[in-house]
């Protein structure tokens, strides 16, 4: 059996890198892949047979004979046996460091769990580490809070207090909007009966006013602030685990959508060790609450100076060219922090006869005021930095588009490449504005499926019209938008084939159960070619890499993957089962599946 190559930059055995026997003839290719279904994502989405690589770049795409003409003595020739080869995947919005560190934590794996399963899994984590000091927090991650079984089961400290440990426990929801503590944890966090809710946060209380153990939004900080920051070694382990996960999924470039110097230091360290196996882009948070836009952007400019490594080259490197801005929170319950144009609905009826009517809240005011956003965009344009704006609700989207429209007519604003991330609800009047203002929506396709957080509550508190247009992937596409993909890992597991399947079908996994069968709303899915373009060329565009990456064309960098099946030939539901057999970055093999049927 072949051993799996774990995310390392490995030159292909026997590859010739500097052979040039005849001065007149061009040097032979290092690599030729032939007999394949080479899906190029060029302007016509053309499909070719073969591809040749020299010095990390694509030197030929076309038919077998043409590629073989470039083969020389030291050329490694791979027979694809008809398999699909396509550009490396580009994830335009993820959180690799928290994703990687969660792989190292006690994880509930996003599973819907009964109370006893929930308890058993956490007890197992405690039992694995019996030598831990009694004061050390057990951090549990990837808890699918809305999926607790039976539906509506309220999680409280009591569920954790029965576990055999004296340690404080914190269980973090995968959504990132709530944590559950045991009673020891509540005591350490200083949460008492008379503790007031912090601004923008909530201590969930029972009918008698006692804290139940759940802390929401900003209240999470009362406990999160007590966790020691990751050590240098833990940061390295996290980024290393992240890169490992990426190469297995065929991701060859990514944007860390909210980074910090510790994370970039870890990636830079791995790079020095020859272990940076994906092209790394980083967005630094820019907040509105500074004296001026220039002051708000200053920290980003400083970090760019420290960590940005200049233009893209063959070997993976680091770029810091993006600002992360938040315009709102999330439309999901119980947060309701997504900024909406019309109010959230509230139930004014009874349990027997619900009556959903507009309530008092349409979410918070945009986190940036209109003038603050304009000023920040202008400053970013001046600094040559692109804005990556979190905008989840339709009002956050509208206000962001308005500000971008205002800046587009300025000299600096013309050149910006703004992204709106998430955009779960967009007012139909704004659909065409993505194309006309050249704004890229970066969407997490896997959200467009029936799930506890979509078909249940969402339908009630948005009302039928807004619900019908939720996750408007194909609607934006039809309006001419350049839709790109971002996984938002680890909000969900990193499972690219599943996400691409949901984009096409808007259905959950069959294992999700009967209550989540069928499609999310009657909206169409995305055409398959648009799905692949979203995670290649369109994502490349958001990173200003479209002239170097995102498609298989002569002169571009040789970032590509080999799949076990043809994405276009399998049945809709089977897209989720497609596996990556090889990942190649800059002409170097960074991942080879252990699968005995793998291309070699
Ligand atoms: Zn995110």
XYZ file of C-alpha atoms in Angstrom, residues 5 8-17 29-33 51-59 74-78 85-88 252-253 276-279 312-316 548-549 551-553 555-562 582-592:
69
model
C 2.195 12.000 1.779
C 4.915 18.303 2.361
C 6.515 19.931 -0.624
C 7.861 16.893 -2.379
C 9.519 17.055 -5.756
C 8.346 14.215 -7.936
C 10.896 11.413 -7.965
C 12.869 11.487 -11.166
C 11.629 14.898 -12.183
C 14.216 16.819 -14.093
C 14.387 20.424 -13.031
C 8.883 19.370 -19.029
C 9.291 18.215 -15.449
C 5.838 16.698 -15.456
C 3.317 15.498 -17.986
C -0.210 14.368 -17.100
C -0.995 19.104 -19.336
C 2.741 19.730 -18.997
C 4.637 21.551 -16.261
C 8.103 23.054 -16.184
C 9.656 24.884 -13.236
C 6.351 25.048 -11.422
C 4.397 26.566 -14.299
C 2.020 25.191 -16.871
C 3.780 25.065 -20.230
C 13.818 13.128 -16.775
C 10.149 13.954 -17.273
C 7.731 12.232 -14.946
C 4.743 11.108 -16.995
C 1.488 10.381 -15.193
C -7.716 16.961 -13.292
C -8.733 20.510 -12.423
C -7.283 23.706 -10.947
C -6.379 23.655 -7.264
C -4.091 25.171 -2.753
C -4.817 28.832 -1.837
C 3.809 25.831 3.723
C 1.821 23.725 1.278
C -0.834 26.266 0.265
C -0.712 29.887 -0.851
C 3.146 35.536 -5.862
C 5.902 33.162 -6.881
C 6.144 29.448 -7.615
C 6.685 28.385 -4.011
C 3.764 29.149 -1.676
C -1.593 33.440 -12.090
C -4.040 30.911 -10.642
C -7.469 28.000 -14.251
C -5.192 25.672 -16.177
C -3.639 27.829 -18.871
C 1.964 30.501 -18.068
C -0.062 29.999 -14.924
C 1.296 28.359 -11.807
C 0.900 24.595 -11.699
C -1.620 24.295 -8.866
C -4.002 21.451 -9.608
C -5.753 18.407 -8.223
C -6.679 14.954 -9.479
C -3.462 14.242 -5.641
C -2.824 17.842 -4.782
C -0.056 19.674 -6.628
C 1.126 23.185 -5.732
C 3.621 25.018 -7.929
C 4.404 21.738 -9.677
C 5.191 19.946 -6.414
C 3.149 17.069 -5.084
C 1.826 18.026 -1.641
C -0.710 15.252 -1.180
C -1.134 11.787 -2.547
